[in-house]
């Protein structure tokens, strides 16, 4: 969001699902990666141009990422090292995938 930062409610760190559907977000808040119980993140229908590498490295239980209908142009280089099982990225501006992205599908 422009000019505002999203502050998490205290309980969000223990939440297993966070939904930021249609909030005009341009960036994800840094604290998202600190949610150690997070399994599902829905950030669809925003204005995100990228996804932070940190979310794939530091959210150890994240299994489902829904990020369709954004303006994402590229994926973080080490996304294939994450434990994410389902990623929805349709209706973005992605032109290429990280080199090892497809190799991780059979993990």
mmCIF file of N, CA and C in Angstrom:
data_model
loop_
_atom_site.group_PDB
_atom_site.id
_atom_site.type_symbol
_atom_site.label_atom_id
_atom_site.label_comp_id
_atom_site.label_asym_id
_atom_site.label_seq_id
_atom_site.Cartn_x
_atom_site.Cartn_y
_atom_site.Cartn_z
ATOM 1 N N UNK A 1 0.841 -1.168 0.000
ATOM 2 C CA UNK A 1 0.000 0.000 0.000
ATOM 3 C C UNK A 1 0.884 1.229 0.000
ATOM 4 N N UNK A 2 0.477 2.252 -0.636
ATOM 5 C CA UNK A 2 1.241 3.470 -0.723
ATOM 6 C C UNK A 2 1.025 4.289 0.539
ATOM 7 N N UNK A 3 2.153 4.692 1.178
ATOM 8 C CA UNK A 3 2.066 5.579 2.322
ATOM 9 C C UNK A 3 1.610 4.932 3.622
ATOM 10 N N UNK A 4 1.286 3.663 3.613
ATOM 11 C CA UNK A 4 0.840 2.971 4.819
ATOM 12 C C UNK A 4 1.582 1.658 4.938
ATOM 13 N N UNK A 5 1.815 1.255 6.158
ATOM 14 C CA UNK A 5 2.367 -0.080 6.343
ATOM 15 C C UNK A 5 1.357 -0.884 7.137
ATOM 16 N N UNK A 6 1.249 -2.119 6.777
ATOM 17 C CA UNK A 6 0.317 -2.998 7.471
ATOM 18 C C UNK A 6 0.973 -3.535 8.726
ATOM 19 N N UNK A 7 0.399 -3.248 9.857
ATOM 20 C CA UNK A 7 0.900 -3.757 11.126
ATOM 21 C C UNK A 7 0.105 -5.004 11.490
ATOM 22 N N UNK A 8 0.793 -6.064 11.879
ATOM 23 C CA UNK A 8 0.072 -7.304 12.176
ATOM 24 C C UNK A 8 -0.600 -7.264 13.536
ATOM 25 N N UNK A 9 -1.799 -7.821 13.630
ATOM 26 C CA UNK A 9 -2.367 -8.039 14.945
ATOM 27 C C UNK A 9 -1.515 -9.094 15.654
ATOM 28 N N UNK A 10 -1.487 -9.088 16.944
ATOM 29 C CA UNK A 10 -0.640 -10.007 17.711
ATOM 30 C C UNK A 10 -0.885 -11.459 17.309
ATOM 31 N N UNK A 11 -2.103 -11.858 17.092
ATOM 32 C CA UNK A 11 -2.425 -13.259 16.786
ATOM 33 C C UNK A 11 -2.001 -13.709 15.399
ATOM 34 N N UNK A 12 -1.672 -12.791 14.519
ATOM 35 C CA UNK A 12 -1.365 -13.183 13.148
ATOM 36 C C UNK A 12 -0.122 -14.073 13.078
ATOM 37 N N UNK A 13 0.801 -13.923 13.997
ATOM 38 C CA UNK A 13 2.017 -14.736 13.971
ATOM 39 C C UNK A 13 1.723 -16.218 14.184
ATOM 40 N N UNK A 14 0.607 -16.535 14.796
ATOM 41 C CA UNK A 14 0.221 -17.932 15.022
ATOM 42 C C UNK A 14 -0.825 -18.405 14.018
ATOM 43 N N UNK A 15 -1.183 -17.568 13.079
ATOM 44 C CA UNK A 15 -2.207 -17.917 12.096
ATOM 45 C C UNK A 15 -1.633 -18.861 11.044
ATOM 46 N N UNK A 16 -2.472 -19.741 10.524
ATOM 47 C CA UNK A 16 -1.995 -20.612 9.450
ATOM 48 C C UNK A 16 -2.490 -20.140 8.084
ATOM 49 N N UNK A 17 -3.299 -19.079 8.053
ATOM 50 C CA UNK A 17 -3.814 -18.551 6.793
ATOM 51 C C UNK A 17 -3.943 -17.029 6.884
ATOM 52 N N UNK A 18 -3.402 -16.342 5.877
ATOM 53 C CA UNK A 18 -3.516 -14.890 5.805
ATOM 54 C C UNK A 18 -4.050 -14.536 4.424
ATOM 55 N N UNK A 19 -5.042 -13.652 4.394
ATOM 56 C CA UNK A 19 -5.659 -13.235 3.135
ATOM 57 C C UNK A 19 -5.551 -11.717 2.999
ATOM 58 N N UNK A 20 -4.869 -11.283 1.936
ATOM 59 C CA UNK A 20 -4.770 -9.865 1.587
ATOM 60 C C UNK A 20 -5.399 -9.660 0.213
ATOM 61 N N UNK A 21 -6.506 -10.290 -0.035
ATOM 62 C CA UNK A 21 -7.186 -10.226 -1.332
ATOM 63 C C UNK A 21 -7.631 -8.794 -1.617
ATOM 64 N N UNK A 22 -7.256 -8.278 -2.785
ATOM 65 C CA UNK A 22 -7.740 -6.998 -3.296
ATOM 66 C C UNK A 22 -7.543 -5.839 -2.325
ATOM 67 N N UNK A 23 -6.280 -5.601 -1.961
ATOM 68 C CA UNK A 23 -5.942 -4.509 -1.051
ATOM 69 C C UNK A 23 -5.033 -3.458 -1.673
ATOM 70 N N UNK A 24 -4.784 -3.551 -2.948
ATOM 71 C CA UNK A 24 -3.915 -2.611 -3.663
ATOM 72 C C UNK A 24 -2.491 -2.608 -3.122
ATOM 73 N N UNK A 25 -2.058 -3.753 -2.575
ATOM 74 C CA UNK A 25 -0.699 -3.854 -2.048
ATOM 75 C C UNK A 25 0.322 -3.812 -3.176
ATOM 76 N N UNK A 26 1.382 -3.045 -2.963
ATOM 77 C CA UNK A 26 2.492 -3.013 -3.907
ATOM 78 C C UNK A 26 3.652 -3.866 -3.410
ATOM 79 N N UNK A 27 3.696 -4.077 -2.108
ATOM 80 C CA UNK A 27 4.719 -4.906 -1.465
ATOM 81 C C UNK A 27 4.076 -5.677 -0.331
ATOM 82 N N UNK A 28 4.643 -6.828 -0.047
ATOM 83 C CA UNK A 28 4.182 -7.588 1.116
ATOM 84 C C UNK A 28 4.880 -7.051 2.364
ATOM 85 N N UNK A 29 4.164 -7.005 3.478
ATOM 86 C CA UNK A 29 4.815 -6.545 4.709
ATOM 87 C C UNK A 29 5.927 -7.518 5.125
ATOM 88 N N UNK A 30 7.009 -6.987 5.664
ATOM 89 C CA UNK A 30 8.152 -7.797 6.067
ATOM 90 C C UNK A 30 7.784 -8.863 7.088
ATOM 91 N N UNK A 31 6.841 -8.583 7.956
ATOM 92 C CA UNK A 31 6.501 -9.512 9.038
ATOM 93 C C UNK A 31 5.845 -10.795 8.538
ATOM 94 N N UNK A 32 5.413 -10.850 7.298
ATOM 95 C CA UNK A 32 4.796 -12.067 6.746
ATOM 96 C C UNK A 32 5.738 -13.267 6.914
ATOM 97 N N UNK A 33 7.004 -13.058 6.656
ATOM 98 C CA UNK A 33 7.973 -14.156 6.740
ATOM 99 C C UNK A 33 8.183 -14.651 8.162
ATOM 100 N N UNK A 34 7.797 -13.859 9.138
ATOM 101 C CA UNK A 34 7.966 -14.247 10.536
ATOM 102 C C UNK A 34 6.821 -15.109 11.055
ATOM 103 N N UNK A 35 5.838 -15.349 10.239
ATOM 104 C CA UNK A 35 4.673 -16.151 10.652
ATOM 105 C C UNK A 35 5.024 -17.626 10.500
ATOM 106 N N UNK A 36 5.532 -18.205 11.553
ATOM 107 C CA UNK A 36 6.077 -19.564 11.471
ATOM 108 C C UNK A 36 5.020 -20.650 11.253
ATOM 109 N N UNK A 37 3.742 -20.347 11.507
ATOM 110 C CA UNK A 37 2.682 -21.334 11.309
ATOM 111 C C UNK A 37 1.958 -21.147 9.974
ATOM 112 N N UNK A 38 2.361 -20.168 9.209
ATOM 113 C CA UNK A 38 1.670 -19.828 7.969
ATOM 114 C C UNK A 38 1.737 -20.971 6.960
ATOM 115 N N UNK A 39 0.561 -21.454 6.542
ATOM 116 C CA UNK A 39 0.464 -22.518 5.541
ATOM 117 C C UNK A 39 -0.134 -22.010 4.230
ATOM 118 N N UNK A 40 -0.985 -20.984 4.316
ATOM 119 C CA UNK A 40 -1.678 -20.485 3.130
ATOM 120 C C UNK A 40 -1.639 -18.965 3.118
ATOM 121 N N UNK A 41 -1.180 -18.404 2.003
ATOM 122 C CA UNK A 41 -1.117 -16.955 1.838
ATOM 123 C C UNK A 41 -1.816 -16.581 0.543
ATOM 124 N N UNK A 42 -2.839 -15.743 0.657
ATOM 125 C CA UNK A 42 -3.581 -15.279 -0.516
ATOM 126 C C UNK A 42 -3.344 -13.783 -0.668
ATOM 127 N N UNK A 43 -2.610 -13.418 -1.696
ATOM 128 C CA UNK A 43 -2.327 -12.010 -1.990
ATOM 129 C C UNK A 43 -2.814 -11.663 -3.397
ATOM 130 N N UNK A 44 -3.845 -12.344 -3.843
ATOM 131 C CA UNK A 44 -4.339 -12.126 -5.198
ATOM 132 C C UNK A 44 -5.044 -10.781 -5.333
ATOM 133 N N UNK A 45 -5.120 -10.323 -6.562
ATOM 134 C CA UNK A 45 -5.795 -9.070 -6.918
ATOM 135 C C UNK A 45 -5.210 -7.875 -6.171
ATOM 136 N N UNK A 46 -3.895 -7.736 -6.273
ATOM 137 C CA UNK A 46 -3.199 -6.583 -5.719
ATOM 138 C C UNK A 46 -2.343 -5.964 -6.813
ATOM 139 N N UNK A 47 -1.318 -5.235 -6.426
ATOM 140 C CA UNK A 47 -0.415 -4.607 -7.389
ATOM 141 C C UNK A 47 1.031 -5.020 -7.132
ATOM 142 N N UNK A 48 1.201 -6.228 -6.614
ATOM 143 C CA UNK A 48 2.546 -6.725 -6.313
ATOM 144 C C UNK A 48 3.359 -6.865 -7.584
ATOM 145 N N UNK A 49 4.600 -6.386 -7.542
ATOM 146 C CA UNK A 49 5.491 -6.532 -8.686
ATOM 147 C C UNK A 49 6.515 -7.631 -8.463
ATOM 148 N N UNK A 50 6.643 -8.072 -7.210
ATOM 149 C CA UNK A 50 7.577 -9.151 -6.896
ATOM 150 C C UNK A 50 7.141 -9.835 -5.612
ATOM 151 N N UNK A 51 7.731 -10.982 -5.377
ATOM 152 C CA UNK A 51 7.524 -11.724 -4.136
ATOM 153 C C UNK A 51 8.870 -11.775 -3.428
ATOM 154 N N UNK A 52 8.905 -11.466 -2.144
ATOM 155 C CA UNK A 52 10.189 -11.460 -1.446
ATOM 156 C C UNK A 52 10.776 -12.857 -1.273
ATOM 157 N N UNK A 53 12.071 -12.980 -1.514
ATOM 158 C CA UNK A 53 12.768 -14.258 -1.342
ATOM 159 C C UNK A 53 12.567 -14.774 0.077
ATOM 160 N N UNK A 54 12.529 -13.877 1.021
ATOM 161 C CA UNK A 54 12.428 -14.236 2.440
ATOM 162 C C UNK A 54 11.223 -15.123 2.736
ATOM 163 N N UNK A 55 10.136 -14.891 2.056
ATOM 164 C CA UNK A 55 8.931 -15.672 2.352
ATOM 165 C C UNK A 55 9.122 -17.147 2.009
ATOM 166 N N UNK A 56 9.963 -17.438 1.048
ATOM 167 C CA UNK A 56 10.198 -18.819 0.653
ATOM 168 C C UNK A 56 11.265 -19.488 1.523
ATOM 169 N N UNK A 57 12.069 -18.699 2.173
ATOM 170 C CA UNK A 57 13.140 -19.235 3.026
ATOM 171 C C UNK A 57 12.743 -19.290 4.498
ATOM 172 N N UNK A 58 11.950 -18.335 4.939
ATOM 173 C CA UNK A 58 11.715 -18.186 6.374
ATOM 174 C C UNK A 58 10.285 -18.496 6.823
ATOM 175 N N UNK A 59 9.428 -18.890 5.924
ATOM 176 C CA UNK A 59 8.083 -19.350 6.299
ATOM 177 C C UNK A 59 8.075 -20.862 6.066
ATOM 178 N N UNK A 60 8.558 -21.620 7.038
ATOM 179 C CA UNK A 60 8.855 -23.043 6.824
ATOM 180 C C UNK A 60 7.666 -23.941 6.541
ATOM 181 N N UNK A 61 6.460 -23.489 6.818
ATOM 182 C CA UNK A 61 5.294 -24.342 6.618
ATOM 183 C C UNK A 61 4.402 -23.877 5.466
ATOM 184 N N UNK A 62 4.818 -22.845 4.770
ATOM 185 C CA UNK A 62 4.004 -22.306 3.678
ATOM 186 C C UNK A 62 3.829 -23.349 2.580
ATOM 187 N N UNK A 63 2.613 -23.777 2.359
ATOM 188 C CA UNK A 63 2.308 -24.808 1.362
ATOM 189 C C UNK A 63 1.564 -24.251 0.154
ATOM 190 N N UNK A 64 0.787 -23.185 0.356
ATOM 191 C CA UNK A 64 -0.043 -22.665 -0.728
ATOM 192 C C UNK A 64 0.129 -21.147 -0.817
ATOM 193 N N UNK A 65 0.522 -20.690 -1.994
ATOM 194 C CA UNK A 65 0.671 -19.264 -2.259
ATOM 195 C C UNK A 65 -0.230 -18.902 -3.427
ATOM 196 N N UNK A 66 -1.180 -18.034 -3.173
ATOM 197 C CA UNK A 66 -2.112 -17.581 -4.209
ATOM 198 C C UNK A 66 -1.776 -16.119 -4.500
ATOM 199 N N UNK A 67 -1.201 -15.874 -5.652
ATOM 200 C CA UNK A 67 -0.746 -14.528 -5.995
ATOM 201 C C UNK A 67 -1.174 -14.148 -7.408
ATOM 202 N N UNK A 68 -2.336 -14.632 -7.819
ATOM 203 C CA UNK A 68 -2.817 -14.307 -9.161
ATOM 204 C C UNK A 68 -3.299 -12.860 -9.236
ATOM 205 N N UNK A 69 -3.441 -12.367 -10.446
ATOM 206 C CA UNK A 69 -3.935 -11.011 -10.711
ATOM 207 C C UNK A 69 -3.120 -9.941 -9.982
ATOM 208 N N UNK A 70 -1.820 -9.968 -10.222
ATOM 209 C CA UNK A 70 -0.907 -8.948 -9.728
ATOM 210 C C UNK A 70 -0.090 -8.434 -10.904
ATOM 211 N N UNK A 71 1.049 -7.843 -10.630
ATOM 212 C CA UNK A 71 1.937 -7.333 -11.675
ATOM 213 C C UNK A 71 3.332 -7.938 -11.529
ATOM 214 N N UNK A 72 3.382 -9.168 -11.034
ATOM 215 C CA UNK A 72 4.647 -9.839 -10.773
ATOM 216 C C UNK A 72 5.358 -10.119 -12.094
ATOM 217 N N UNK A 73 6.613 -9.712 -12.152
ATOM 218 C CA UNK A 73 7.392 -9.855 -13.375
ATOM 219 C C UNK A 73 8.364 -11.036 -13.317
ATOM 220 N N UNK A 74 8.854 -11.339 -12.122
ATOM 221 C CA UNK A 74 9.789 -12.458 -11.989
ATOM 222 C C UNK A 74 9.661 -13.078 -10.609
ATOM 223 N N UNK A 75 10.126 -14.305 -10.520
ATOM 224 C CA UNK A 75 10.092 -15.036 -9.258
ATOM 225 C C UNK A 75 11.470 -14.990 -8.607
ATOM 226 N N UNK A 76 11.532 -15.085 -7.291
ATOM 227 C CA UNK A 76 12.836 -15.103 -6.627
ATOM 228 C C UNK A 76 13.681 -16.270 -7.146
ATOM 229 N N UNK A 77 14.987 -16.102 -7.202
ATOM 230 C CA UNK A 77 15.844 -17.129 -7.805
ATOM 231 C C UNK A 77 15.832 -18.480 -7.092
ATOM 232 N N UNK A 78 15.614 -18.515 -5.795
ATOM 233 C CA UNK A 78 15.687 -19.784 -5.065
ATOM 234 C C UNK A 78 14.315 -20.270 -4.620
ATOM 235 N N UNK A 79 13.301 -19.945 -5.370
ATOM 236 C CA UNK A 79 11.930 -20.356 -5.020
ATOM 237 C C UNK A 79 11.814 -21.888 -5.008
ATOM 238 N N UNK A 80 12.602 -22.553 -5.795
ATOM 239 C CA UNK A 80 12.512 -24.017 -5.868
ATOM 240 C C UNK A 80 13.012 -24.701 -4.599
ATOM 241 N N UNK A 81 13.690 -23.976 -3.736
ATOM 242 C CA UNK A 81 14.169 -24.548 -2.471
ATOM 243 C C UNK A 81 13.102 -24.506 -1.381
ATOM 244 N N UNK A 82 11.969 -23.928 -1.664
ATOM 245 C CA UNK A 82 10.931 -23.782 -0.645
ATOM 246 C C UNK A 82 10.100 -25.062 -0.532
ATOM 247 N N UNK A 83 9.240 -25.099 0.474
ATOM 248 C CA UNK A 83 8.366 -26.253 0.670
ATOM 249 C C UNK A 83 6.971 -26.012 0.089
ATOM 250 N N UNK A 84 6.799 -24.921 -0.617
ATOM 251 C CA UNK A 84 5.500 -24.590 -1.212
ATOM 252 C C UNK A 84 5.099 -25.684 -2.186
ATOM 253 N N UNK A 85 3.864 -26.143 -2.059
ATOM 254 C CA UNK A 85 3.355 -27.208 -2.920
ATOM 255 C C UNK A 85 2.457 -26.675 -4.034
ATOM 256 N N UNK A 86 1.840 -25.536 -3.810
ATOM 257 C CA UNK A 86 0.925 -24.977 -4.802
ATOM 258 C C UNK A 86 1.153 -23.471 -4.919
ATOM 259 N N UNK A 87 1.401 -23.032 -6.141
ATOM 260 C CA UNK A 87 1.585 -21.602 -6.416
ATOM 261 C C UNK A 87 0.645 -21.223 -7.552
ATOM 262 N N UNK A 88 -0.185 -20.237 -7.316
ATOM 263 C CA UNK A 88 -1.096 -19.732 -8.343
ATOM 264 C C UNK A 88 -0.604 -18.349 -8.743
ATOM 265 N N UNK A 89 -0.131 -18.230 -9.966
ATOM 266 C CA UNK A 89 0.443 -16.969 -10.451
ATOM 267 C C UNK A 89 -0.189 -16.500 -11.758
ATOM 268 N N UNK A 90 -1.363 -17.027 -12.098
ATOM 269 C CA UNK A 90 -1.925 -16.608 -13.388
ATOM 270 C C UNK A 90 -2.314 -15.130 -13.367
ATOM 271 N N UNK A 91 -2.370 -14.551 -14.526
ATOM 272 C CA UNK A 91 -2.667 -13.132 -14.719
ATOM 273 C C UNK A 91 -1.642 -12.242 -14.033
ATOM 274 N N UNK A 92 -0.365 -12.535 -14.292
ATOM 275 C CA UNK A 92 0.745 -11.698 -13.890
ATOM 276 C C UNK A 92 1.549 -11.362 -15.140
ATOM 277 N N UNK A 93 2.700 -10.759 -14.974
ATOM 278 C CA UNK A 93 3.522 -10.343 -16.108
ATOM 279 C C UNK A 93 4.813 -11.161 -16.215
ATOM 280 N N UNK A 94 4.793 -12.380 -15.718
ATOM 281 C CA UNK A 94 5.978 -13.242 -15.702
ATOM 282 C C UNK A 94 6.313 -13.686 -17.122
ATOM 283 N N UNK A 95 7.561 -13.452 -17.503
ATOM 284 C CA UNK A 95 8.003 -13.839 -18.842
ATOM 285 C C UNK A 95 8.926 -15.047 -18.827
ATOM 286 N N UNK A 96 9.561 -15.302 -17.678
ATOM 287 C CA UNK A 96 10.438 -16.473 -17.578
ATOM 288 C C UNK A 96 10.458 -16.962 -16.133
ATOM 289 N N UNK A 97 10.870 -18.216 -15.978
ATOM 290 C CA UNK A 97 10.946 -18.837 -14.661
ATOM 291 C C UNK A 97 12.403 -19.022 -14.267
ATOM 292 N N UNK A 98 12.690 -19.077 -12.963
ATOM 293 C CA UNK A 98 14.069 -19.361 -12.552
ATOM 294 C C UNK A 98 14.549 -20.670 -13.174
ATOM 295 N N UNK A 99 15.823 -20.755 -13.414
ATOM 296 C CA UNK A 99 16.403 -21.892 -14.140
ATOM 297 C C UNK A 99 16.030 -23.247 -13.547
ATOM 298 N N UNK A 100 16.047 -23.385 -12.242
ATOM 299 C CA UNK A 100 15.783 -24.680 -11.620
ATOM 300 C C UNK A 100 14.343 -24.836 -11.132
ATOM 301 N N UNK A 101 13.446 -23.983 -11.555
ATOM 302 C CA UNK A 101 12.077 -23.997 -11.062
ATOM 303 C C UNK A 101 11.359 -25.310 -11.364
ATOM 304 N N UNK A 102 11.415 -25.795 -12.573
ATOM 305 C CA UNK A 102 10.722 -27.014 -12.948
ATOM 306 C C UNK A 102 11.362 -28.261 -12.355
ATOM 307 N N UNK A 103 12.628 -28.208 -12.022
ATOM 308 C CA UNK A 103 13.308 -29.360 -11.412
ATOM 309 C C UNK A 103 12.752 -29.670 -10.030
ATOM 310 N N UNK A 104 12.187 -28.693 -9.379
ATOM 311 C CA UNK A 104 11.709 -28.893 -8.010
ATOM 312 C C UNK A 104 10.307 -29.498 -7.967
ATOM 313 N N UNK A 105 9.656 -29.663 -9.074
ATOM 314 C CA UNK A 105 8.276 -30.132 -9.068
ATOM 315 C C UNK A 105 8.109 -31.556 -8.569
ATOM 316 N N UNK A 106 9.116 -32.370 -8.680
ATOM 317 C CA UNK A 106 9.005 -33.757 -8.256
ATOM 318 C C UNK A 106 9.579 -34.016 -6.874
ATOM 319 N N UNK A 107 9.804 -32.993 -6.093
ATOM 320 C CA UNK A 107 10.357 -33.164 -4.740
ATOM 321 C C UNK A 107 9.420 -33.959 -3.887
#
